[in-house]
């Protein structure tokens, strides 16, 4: 087996399969990227009271919060915000806020928000029973909220006011953190982990921008799709960017524990829905933009304008923008026209970019390059994951860190020691003589980029597995099917998270795209509705020097089928499939056992004359 460098070490990719790499988790801990944390929408619901909150919160008078919403504390029916409850409001103080009635704690404001099917006001009695001090809602929820006798703050758009309320209640904790926010279609998660690596190295070296406000500082925070982290404590992520109430509480916990800096993925949904209201990022990063979330955004212009919100004075102080991306170039042109500070980066080495990559060497599972800065300074850097797109992610991270005040050499050193990102080109090693990788790619551009990257480092054939999620943008499905068929030797079309949709209907759309690829340009196309069986099929076709690539779910720990979330981990399933194949081959190569002295009846359905038939029937029954 040819030597390949480990992307991610885990129980499925044991230590010793590659040279040891530095740990970011401190002395006494094994190296390697953290295993993905199961997400709430991928596993069975866990007990509340929800996300972490700071232990010490100074009570804020409800009257003060009412004034923040442009209402007098005694108002009962006038102004932009109305407070009901009469004299019962006197002396009421608030120590928290949540939009989830199950997560209410004594002293909370419960934000009763309008929803697509239900209104949060339907759950005010539950919130009251758990100790809610007041309710924030819209005119549609006011009557139900007032029926509890609790003080009620009514505003036209309660979701749009949660961020500033939460920041006020928790004492504007974000002001004490160095905040770096990352947006774009692809690469947010990887870039966030790389930035965090640079911040950890800077904290280790005592660079002042990373120091916490509490003794014992120097810890870093991370908020994103895979997980949130406070130092080394890991918290499952329900979505890429938490709701404003949870986000500000998380900032409060970070400040309380001595965290000095936080790296955060910022989705377009978060910007449109106000999840980052109350945040002002020190550095905002724009990676790229390609078609995605067009079930939420009506078109690409709306999608761009949503991302554009991160680069306003209300949301960020400095911008880092990808010079090579079409939308990135548009953004930097607009920002410079407004007089906003912008620093650009170019993985393609464009001389007009502030930071550019030169002498790029793409390796089997990582790349090295020279980062050249605006003053001609050169820094040797590494992208610890394969693919040209990860050179761009690493350069974006380095540029953001430098703009944040981190020394370029320190930034590059920290980025280069990141041991991997869960579900992003994550290697699965069970001793096989072919490469096995799991990746989160779930849109056409990402699928193409990963396949191109893997092809460059694969001696043999590429066997790829891919599905499309249900109840999500259906327009990308034909393109994803076509990309897999065109760029793989074996393209196995399967299920992702079909949710409420018919898995076969999703597969039919993907197959339509695959069928439009000319026959001489496409590989073998297989359809297998069962994802585990699809992974086994790809593994079964792999030979020495080949690559098995499982795409779409990455770090996810469950599969949503018809509203039921079943445990499912691509990394584990792929590992098990490799082990099962190896065991079967070993058994087949073993010397045959001596024949049984007892004769077998010819009518026995399990006789040697019909083993394949019996096995075939078993498979059909399972399906």
XYZ file of C-alpha atoms in Angstrom:
623
model
C 0.000 0.000 0.000
C 1.377 3.446 -0.911
C 1.986 5.802 1.973
C -0.636 8.480 2.528
C -0.590 11.127 5.241
C -3.373 11.003 7.808
C -6.082 13.633 7.482
C -7.930 12.865 10.696
C -6.992 10.425 13.415
C -9.844 8.688 15.226
C -10.908 5.232 16.250
C -11.468 4.586 12.541
C -8.099 6.028 11.579
C -5.734 4.767 14.272
C -2.563 6.448 15.408
C 0.548 5.013 13.844
C -0.867 4.990 10.313
C 0.930 8.289 9.678
C 3.674 10.388 11.271
C 2.579 11.916 14.594
C 1.387 15.509 14.477
C 1.243 18.169 17.206
C -1.790 18.242 19.469
C -3.910 21.343 19.924
C -5.580 19.905 22.995
C -2.735 20.356 25.490
C -0.408 17.920 27.186
C -1.630 14.470 27.979
C -4.287 14.337 25.247
C -4.003 12.239 22.096
C -3.621 14.165 18.835
C -6.305 14.315 16.209
C -9.399 16.189 15.212
C -12.402 15.981 17.470
C -15.013 13.479 16.398
C -18.153 15.138 15.082
C -20.720 16.028 17.712
C -24.209 14.660 16.935
C -26.556 17.456 15.953
C -29.999 17.916 17.452
C -31.737 17.432 14.118
C -29.747 14.251 13.451
C -30.248 12.382 16.707
C -32.928 11.850 19.283
C -33.731 15.008 21.279
C -31.791 15.271 24.495
C -32.834 16.737 27.795
C -33.003 20.463 28.298
C -32.308 23.180 29.675
C -30.638 23.781 26.356
C -27.336 25.471 25.446
C -24.907 26.707 28.118
C -25.358 30.044 29.829
C -23.082 32.172 31.995
C -23.260 31.346 35.696
C -23.209 34.961 36.848
C -25.635 37.436 35.280
C -26.488 40.792 36.846
C -30.297 41.229 36.864
C -31.564 43.793 34.361
C -34.781 45.679 35.197
C -37.572 44.840 32.791
C -38.346 48.558 32.575
C -34.864 49.134 31.148
C -35.441 46.512 28.481
C -38.809 48.047 27.656
C -37.079 51.397 27.124
C -34.565 49.669 24.859
C -37.572 48.623 22.777
C -38.804 52.245 22.732
C -41.576 51.732 25.277
C -42.201 53.307 28.654
C -42.202 50.773 31.473
C -45.763 51.663 32.398
C -47.139 51.745 28.828
C -50.000 49.388 28.134
C -51.045 50.143 24.594
C -48.875 52.685 22.809
C -45.478 53.014 21.230
C -43.428 50.659 19.051
C -43.285 48.194 21.942
C -46.042 47.653 24.469
C -45.696 46.289 27.964
C -48.762 44.778 29.569
C -49.327 43.425 33.029
C -50.015 46.678 34.875
C -48.519 47.095 38.335
C -47.351 43.493 38.359
C -44.422 44.719 36.219
C -42.983 46.851 39.017
C -39.670 45.523 40.285
C -39.455 42.705 37.693
C -35.860 41.907 36.708
C -34.499 39.623 33.989
C -31.479 37.303 34.071
C -31.825 35.458 30.772
C -33.675 35.113 27.486
C -34.654 32.139 25.326
C -36.837 31.444 22.299
C -37.416 27.820 23.382
C -40.207 27.305 25.925
C -38.553 24.061 27.082
C -35.302 25.854 27.920
C -36.827 28.613 30.074
C -35.121 29.244 33.401
C -36.440 31.351 36.301
C -36.007 35.031 35.496
C -36.042 34.599 31.696
C -37.782 36.573 29.025
C -39.487 34.020 26.805
C -39.405 35.142 23.167
C -42.639 33.809 21.660
C -41.944 34.002 17.924
C -44.322 33.437 15.004
C -43.515 30.262 13.072
C -44.509 28.589 9.825
C -46.964 26.219 11.531
C -47.176 27.223 15.194
C -46.722 30.396 17.192
C -44.436 30.541 20.198
C -47.317 32.058 22.143
C -48.935 28.610 22.079
C -46.305 27.579 24.649
C -46.374 30.547 27.044
C -47.991 28.478 29.800
C -45.074 26.046 29.664
C -42.667 28.978 29.802
C -44.546 30.431 32.771
C -44.465 27.123 34.626
C -40.674 27.062 34.272
C -40.292 30.528 35.766
C -40.455 33.001 32.880
C -40.460 36.598 34.152
C -41.888 38.164 30.982
C -42.785 37.477 27.359
C -41.494 39.112 24.174
C -43.842 38.595 21.226
C -45.553 40.170 18.207
C -49.134 41.479 17.997
C -50.319 38.004 16.937
C -49.119 36.481 20.197
C -49.968 39.287 22.609
C -53.429 38.145 23.716
C -52.268 34.599 24.508
C -49.216 35.928 26.365
C -51.237 38.409 28.409
C -53.643 35.650 29.436
C -50.876 34.247 31.656
C -50.674 37.456 33.659
C -46.973 37.837 32.820
C -45.604 41.202 31.665
C -45.620 41.275 27.853
C -43.345 43.201 25.506
C -44.941 43.478 22.067
C -42.953 44.526 19.004
C -43.669 44.095 15.294
C -40.575 41.928 14.765
C -39.531 40.152 17.977
C -36.940 38.006 16.189
C -35.247 41.167 14.996
C -34.989 42.498 18.584
C -33.776 39.335 20.330
C -30.111 39.936 19.560
C -29.879 43.362 21.173
C -31.974 42.221 24.135
C -29.783 39.158 24.680
C -26.586 41.195 24.394
C -27.929 43.690 26.947
C -29.077 41.004 29.389
C -25.715 39.202 29.293
C -23.657 42.415 29.494
C -22.522 42.677 25.825
C -20.049 39.785 26.188
C -18.958 39.924 22.545
C -17.239 43.239 23.212
C -14.598 41.389 25.251
C -13.849 38.815 22.531
C -11.815 39.052 19.347
C -14.507 37.954 16.863
C -13.778 36.553 13.391
C -16.825 35.684 11.274
C -16.663 33.604 8.090
C -19.301 33.478 5.377
C -19.555 32.052 1.862
C -20.973 28.954 0.207
C -18.074 26.528 0.548
C -15.219 26.269 3.018
C -16.726 28.040 6.037
C -16.178 25.111 8.380
C -12.660 24.313 7.214
C -11.608 27.968 7.295
C -13.042 28.345 10.799
C -10.993 25.400 12.088
C -7.863 26.785 10.422
C -8.420 30.241 11.932
C -8.952 28.606 15.319
C -5.636 26.780 14.893
C -3.893 30.090 14.291
C -5.588 31.702 17.299
C -4.588 28.782 19.515
C -0.984 29.118 18.461
C -1.110 32.872 19.063
C -2.607 32.310 22.527
C 0.096 29.743 23.256
C 2.719 32.338 22.384
C 0.975 35.012 24.440
C 0.085 37.393 21.616
C -2.080 40.097 23.218
C -5.069 40.029 20.857
C -5.913 36.489 22.012
C -5.691 37.068 25.767
C -8.892 36.603 27.728
C -10.308 39.161 30.127
C -10.224 36.702 33.038
C -7.215 35.112 34.713
C -6.317 31.887 32.959
C -7.188 33.322 29.550
C -5.715 32.283 26.246
C -8.530 29.888 25.408
C -10.254 30.108 22.034
C -13.865 29.625 21.024
C -15.332 28.072 17.888
C -18.949 28.186 16.660
C -20.044 26.366 13.537
C -21.769 23.570 11.666
C -19.965 20.642 13.248
C -19.800 21.840 16.830
C -19.142 24.740 19.166
C -16.106 24.710 21.442
C -15.185 26.622 24.565
C -11.506 25.834 24.860
C -11.578 22.045 24.622
C -15.187 21.630 25.764
C -17.380 20.551 22.875
C -21.042 21.400 22.440
C -23.296 19.993 19.767
C -24.495 22.408 17.094
C -28.141 22.528 16.110
C -27.387 24.764 13.133
C -24.453 26.551 11.516
C -25.119 29.771 13.443
C -27.035 29.641 16.759
C -30.122 31.765 17.385
C -29.315 35.182 18.849
C -30.463 34.207 22.355
C -28.168 31.164 22.451
C -25.304 32.955 20.725
C -25.098 35.803 23.224
C -25.336 33.346 26.124
C -22.489 31.339 24.573
C -20.408 34.497 24.302
C -21.159 35.111 27.979
C -19.911 31.651 28.951
C -16.764 32.138 26.860
C -15.982 35.450 28.525
C -16.665 33.954 31.953
C -14.190 31.125 31.335
C -11.390 33.310 30.017
C -11.794 32.855 26.262
C -10.106 35.707 24.400
C -11.135 35.031 20.783
C -13.886 33.274 18.870
C -14.144 32.058 15.285
C -17.627 31.692 13.909
C -19.365 30.501 10.759
C -22.040 32.958 9.636
C -24.713 31.540 7.333
C -26.998 33.513 5.043
C -29.936 32.256 7.106
C -28.314 33.734 10.215
C -27.923 37.122 8.569
C -31.473 37.231 7.190
C -33.075 35.943 10.404
C -31.084 38.187 12.723
C -29.132 35.484 14.546
C -25.999 37.642 14.617
C -27.817 40.813 15.652
C -25.877 42.278 18.562
C -22.536 41.102 17.090
C -19.865 43.334 15.594
C -17.095 41.194 14.117
C -13.530 42.456 14.228
C -12.899 40.638 10.946
C -15.464 39.353 8.430
C -14.294 36.844 5.793
C -15.922 36.210 2.396
C -14.815 32.899 0.860
C -16.942 32.438 -2.265
C -20.492 32.223 -3.575
C -22.097 29.532 -5.723
C -25.687 28.280 -6.121
C -26.969 26.945 -2.795
C -29.977 27.436 -0.503
C -32.122 28.494 -3.447
C -35.083 27.023 -1.596
C -34.582 29.850 0.928
C -33.297 32.576 -1.406
C -35.318 33.272 -4.588
C -32.186 33.844 -6.686
C -28.429 34.370 -6.521
C -28.792 38.138 -6.158
C -30.851 37.687 -2.999
C -28.287 35.147 -1.757
C -25.444 37.615 -2.377
C -27.279 40.462 -0.688
C -27.833 38.254 2.371
C -24.086 37.562 2.629
C -23.404 41.232 1.928
C -25.058 42.160 5.221
C -22.034 40.858 7.132
C -19.883 43.573 5.574
C -21.790 46.606 6.834
C -20.492 48.917 9.582
C -23.167 47.553 11.929
C -21.851 43.998 11.564
C -18.065 44.194 11.048
C -15.016 46.451 11.342
C -12.737 44.981 8.643
C -13.277 42.724 5.623
C -11.208 39.898 4.115
C -12.381 38.979 0.614
C -11.494 36.312 -1.960
C -10.063 38.149 -4.971
C -10.472 35.084 -7.220
C -14.229 34.677 -6.733
C -16.615 36.520 -9.055
C -18.880 37.620 -6.224
C -15.893 38.320 -4.021
C -14.480 40.728 -6.602
C -17.851 42.446 -6.803
C -17.970 42.732 -3.015
C -14.498 44.223 -2.656
C -15.276 46.734 -5.430
C -18.416 47.840 -3.617
C -16.715 48.016 -0.216
C -13.809 50.073 -1.521
C -16.314 52.404 -3.136
C -17.819 52.918 0.312
C -14.429 53.570 1.869
C -14.532 50.369 3.941
C -11.244 48.609 4.903
C -10.777 45.514 2.731
C -7.888 43.041 2.541
C -7.895 40.579 -0.357
C -6.375 37.143 -0.881
C -5.748 35.099 -4.020
C -4.922 31.408 -4.024
C -4.383 31.766 -7.780
C -1.570 34.215 -7.087
C -3.062 37.341 -8.648
C -0.531 40.178 -8.216
C -3.224 42.725 -7.336
C -4.321 40.786 -4.231
C -2.960 41.848 -0.859
C -2.040 38.273 0.101
C -1.355 35.698 -2.609
C -0.163 32.106 -2.841
C 2.997 31.254 -4.730
C 4.941 28.041 -5.302
C 1.926 25.868 -4.488
C 2.747 22.176 -4.173
C -0.299 19.919 -3.986
C 0.365 16.684 -2.116
C -1.740 13.551 -1.683
C -3.498 14.850 1.412
C -2.249 18.397 1.862
C -0.468 21.269 0.159
C 2.341 23.704 0.860
C 2.738 27.205 -0.505
C 4.402 30.544 0.071
C 2.085 33.321 1.227
C 3.271 36.695 -0.086
C 1.979 39.770 1.743
C 1.402 43.370 0.684
C 4.820 44.465 1.940
C 6.570 41.652 0.084
C 6.895 39.561 3.224
C 6.966 35.835 2.502
C 5.689 33.161 4.854
C 5.916 29.410 4.304
C 2.453 27.943 4.869
C 0.573 24.691 4.593
C -2.981 23.630 3.915
C -3.377 20.481 6.039
C -6.157 19.097 3.786
C -5.985 18.098 0.127
C -7.221 20.094 -2.826
C -6.547 23.524 -4.340
C -9.683 24.824 -2.633
C -8.046 24.146 0.726
C -5.103 26.314 -0.301
C -7.697 29.072 -0.682
C -9.183 28.219 2.731
C -5.759 28.262 4.380
C -4.827 31.558 2.733
C -8.174 33.050 3.801
C -7.484 31.964 7.373
C -3.965 33.387 7.348
C -5.174 36.712 5.899
C -7.948 36.995 8.490
C -5.505 36.300 11.314
C -3.050 38.913 10.077
C -5.841 41.501 9.765
C -6.835 40.587 13.348
C -3.328 41.468 14.501
C -1.673 38.030 14.628
C 1.908 37.666 13.416
C 1.899 35.979 9.962
C 4.463 33.350 10.957
C 2.486 32.462 14.070
C -0.704 32.281 12.010
C 0.884 29.988 9.419
C 2.348 27.749 12.107
C -1.021 27.347 13.808
C -2.857 26.670 10.557
C -0.338 24.031 9.513
C -0.740 22.075 12.750
C -4.524 21.679 12.533
C -4.898 17.878 12.381
C -8.044 17.892 10.264
C -11.707 18.817 10.179
C -14.486 16.299 10.950
C -16.174 15.139 7.768
C -14.000 17.270 5.496
C -11.762 15.016 3.415
C -11.597 12.760 6.447
C -9.562 9.641 5.832
C -10.863 6.268 7.050
C -8.095 3.737 7.539
C -8.804 0.092 8.345
C -5.568 -1.252 6.867
C -6.860 -1.417 3.283
C -4.673 -0.916 0.191
C -6.899 1.835 -1.206
C -7.780 5.297 0.035
C -11.153 5.840 1.744
C -12.450 9.356 2.391
C -15.616 10.953 3.810
C -16.517 14.511 2.827
C -19.439 16.871 3.422
C -19.675 18.045 -0.222
C -23.403 18.443 -0.889
C -23.640 20.858 -3.808
C -22.458 20.610 -7.404
C -19.417 22.885 -7.162
C -18.211 21.188 -3.991
C -18.691 17.698 -5.451
C -16.696 18.672 -8.527
C -13.912 20.266 -6.473
C -13.511 17.228 -4.229
C -13.528 14.794 -7.138
C -10.938 16.824 -9.081
C -8.740 16.983 -5.978
C -9.023 13.260 -5.284
C -8.389 12.309 -8.920
C -5.055 14.149 -8.855
C -3.762 11.943 -6.052
C -5.392 8.618 -7.015
C -3.333 6.098 -8.963
C -6.311 3.917 -9.841
C -10.080 4.368 -10.066
C -12.423 6.563 -8.028
C -15.597 4.984 -6.624
C -17.894 7.684 -5.250
C -21.151 7.569 -3.270
C -23.554 10.522 -3.178
C -27.139 11.378 -2.308
C -29.229 14.565 -2.191
C -31.189 15.758 0.819
C -34.980 15.881 0.767
C -37.032 19.010 1.497
C -34.101 21.103 0.289
C -33.158 22.864 -2.943
C -34.203 20.368 -5.670
C -32.578 22.305 -8.511
C -29.056 21.135 -7.673
C -29.872 17.416 -7.864
C -29.401 16.863 -11.629
C -26.097 18.766 -11.540
C -24.831 16.708 -8.616
C -25.762 13.468 -10.372
C -24.043 14.637 -13.555
C -20.872 15.680 -11.706
C -20.604 12.313 -9.975
C -21.169 10.383 -13.204
C -18.667 12.456 -15.178
C -15.826 12.490 -12.664
C -16.089 9.031 -11.046
C -15.204 5.618 -12.433
C -18.078 4.279 -10.343
C -20.887 6.635 -9.356
C -23.203 5.159 -6.735
C -26.353 7.268 -6.383
C -28.050 6.765 -3.030
C -30.028 8.444 -0.252
C -28.823 11.316 1.909
C -31.492 12.607 4.331
C -34.668 12.098 2.269
C -36.782 13.535 5.097
C -40.410 13.672 3.918
C -39.621 13.042 0.242
C -39.670 9.725 -1.592
C -36.024 8.588 -1.825
C -36.638 7.050 -5.247
C -38.004 10.335 -6.568
C -34.823 12.078 -5.453
C -32.715 9.367 -7.069
C -34.694 9.670 -10.296
C -33.799 13.362 -10.509
C -30.121 12.646 -9.865
C -30.189 9.865 -12.451
C -31.674 12.236 -15.012
C -28.653 14.469 -14.589
C -26.277 11.513 -14.826
C -27.982 10.254 -17.987
C -27.360 13.598 -19.703
C -23.608 12.999 -19.499
C -22.502 11.389 -22.808
C -21.919 7.666 -22.393
C -18.243 7.907 -23.354
C -17.671 10.552 -20.656
C -19.340 8.888 -17.699
C -18.350 6.067 -15.422
C -20.459 3.145 -14.310
C -23.618 4.442 -12.623
C -25.246 2.370 -9.882
C -28.467 3.081 -7.966
C -28.848 1.869 -4.390
C -31.503 3.435 -2.165
C -29.993 2.055 1.035
C -26.994 4.244 1.921
C -25.123 1.555 3.849
C -25.529 -0.863 0.929
C -24.325 1.852 -1.446
C -21.168 2.327 0.611
C -20.601 -1.434 0.650
C -21.023 -1.494 -3.133
C -18.346 1.171 -3.613
C -15.983 -0.618 -1.241
C -16.600 -3.894 -3.068
C -15.342 -2.402 -6.344
C -12.143 -0.875 -4.926
C -8.748 -2.270 -5.861
C -5.183 -1.390 -4.809
C -4.438 2.277 -5.482
C -8.116 3.210 -5.873
C -10.114 5.726 -3.826
C -13.538 5.258 -2.239
C -15.205 8.614 -1.658
C -18.410 8.974 0.380
C -19.955 12.405 -0.076
C -22.812 14.479 1.265
C -23.176 13.910 5.002
C -19.650 14.322 6.315
C -19.719 14.796 10.092
C -23.446 14.065 10.499
C -24.416 11.330 12.921
C -27.923 10.454 11.758
C -30.159 9.925 8.732
C -33.641 11.456 8.515
C -36.067 9.145 6.706
C -39.778 9.979 6.779
C -39.395 12.061 9.924
C -37.507 9.380 11.864
C -33.845 10.087 12.567
C -31.798 6.905 12.654
C -28.177 6.738 13.850
C -25.928 6.829 10.796
C -22.286 7.857 10.593
C -20.608 7.683 7.165
C -17.191 7.283 8.801
C -18.289 4.298 10.875
C -20.299 2.682 8.078
C -17.382 3.035 5.652
C -14.956 1.633 8.212
C -17.272 -1.321 8.900
C -17.679 -1.997 5.176
C -13.917 -2.098 4.685
C -13.481 -4.457 7.634
C -16.331 -6.697 6.469
C -14.864 -7.002 2.990
C -11.434 -7.819 4.388
C -12.940 -10.476 6.667
C -14.871 -12.022 3.774
C -11.761 -12.133 1.592
C -9.751 -13.660 4.400
C -12.404 -16.321 4.955
C -12.543 -17.097 1.241
C -8.771 -17.529 1.116
C -8.691 -19.881 4.101
C -8.299 -23.639 3.463
C -11.631 -25.392 2.966
C -12.976 -27.195 6.025
C -13.183 -31.005 5.810
C -16.579 -32.255 4.592
C -19.178 -33.082 7.228
C -19.622 -36.807 7.873
C -23.401 -36.315 7.867
C -25.042 -36.293 4.426
C -27.097 -33.236 3.490
C -30.512 -33.794 2.021
C -30.866 -32.660 -1.577
C -34.111 -30.986 -0.619
C -32.370 -28.852 2.032
C -32.705 -25.226 0.794
C -29.328 -24.430 2.374
C -27.503 -27.222 0.562
C -24.322 -26.473 -1.383
C -26.298 -26.500 -4.626
C -28.150 -23.280 -3.773
C -26.199 -20.960 -1.454
C -26.378 -17.946 -3.760
C -30.150 -18.306 -4.149
C -30.673 -18.396 -0.395
C -28.431 -15.360 0.055
C -30.267 -13.488 -2.693
C -33.617 -14.117 -1.044
C -32.294 -12.884 2.297
C -31.158 -9.622 0.676
C -34.521 -9.142 -1.001
C -36.364 -9.718 2.257
C -34.213 -7.116 3.985
C -35.042 -4.564 1.355
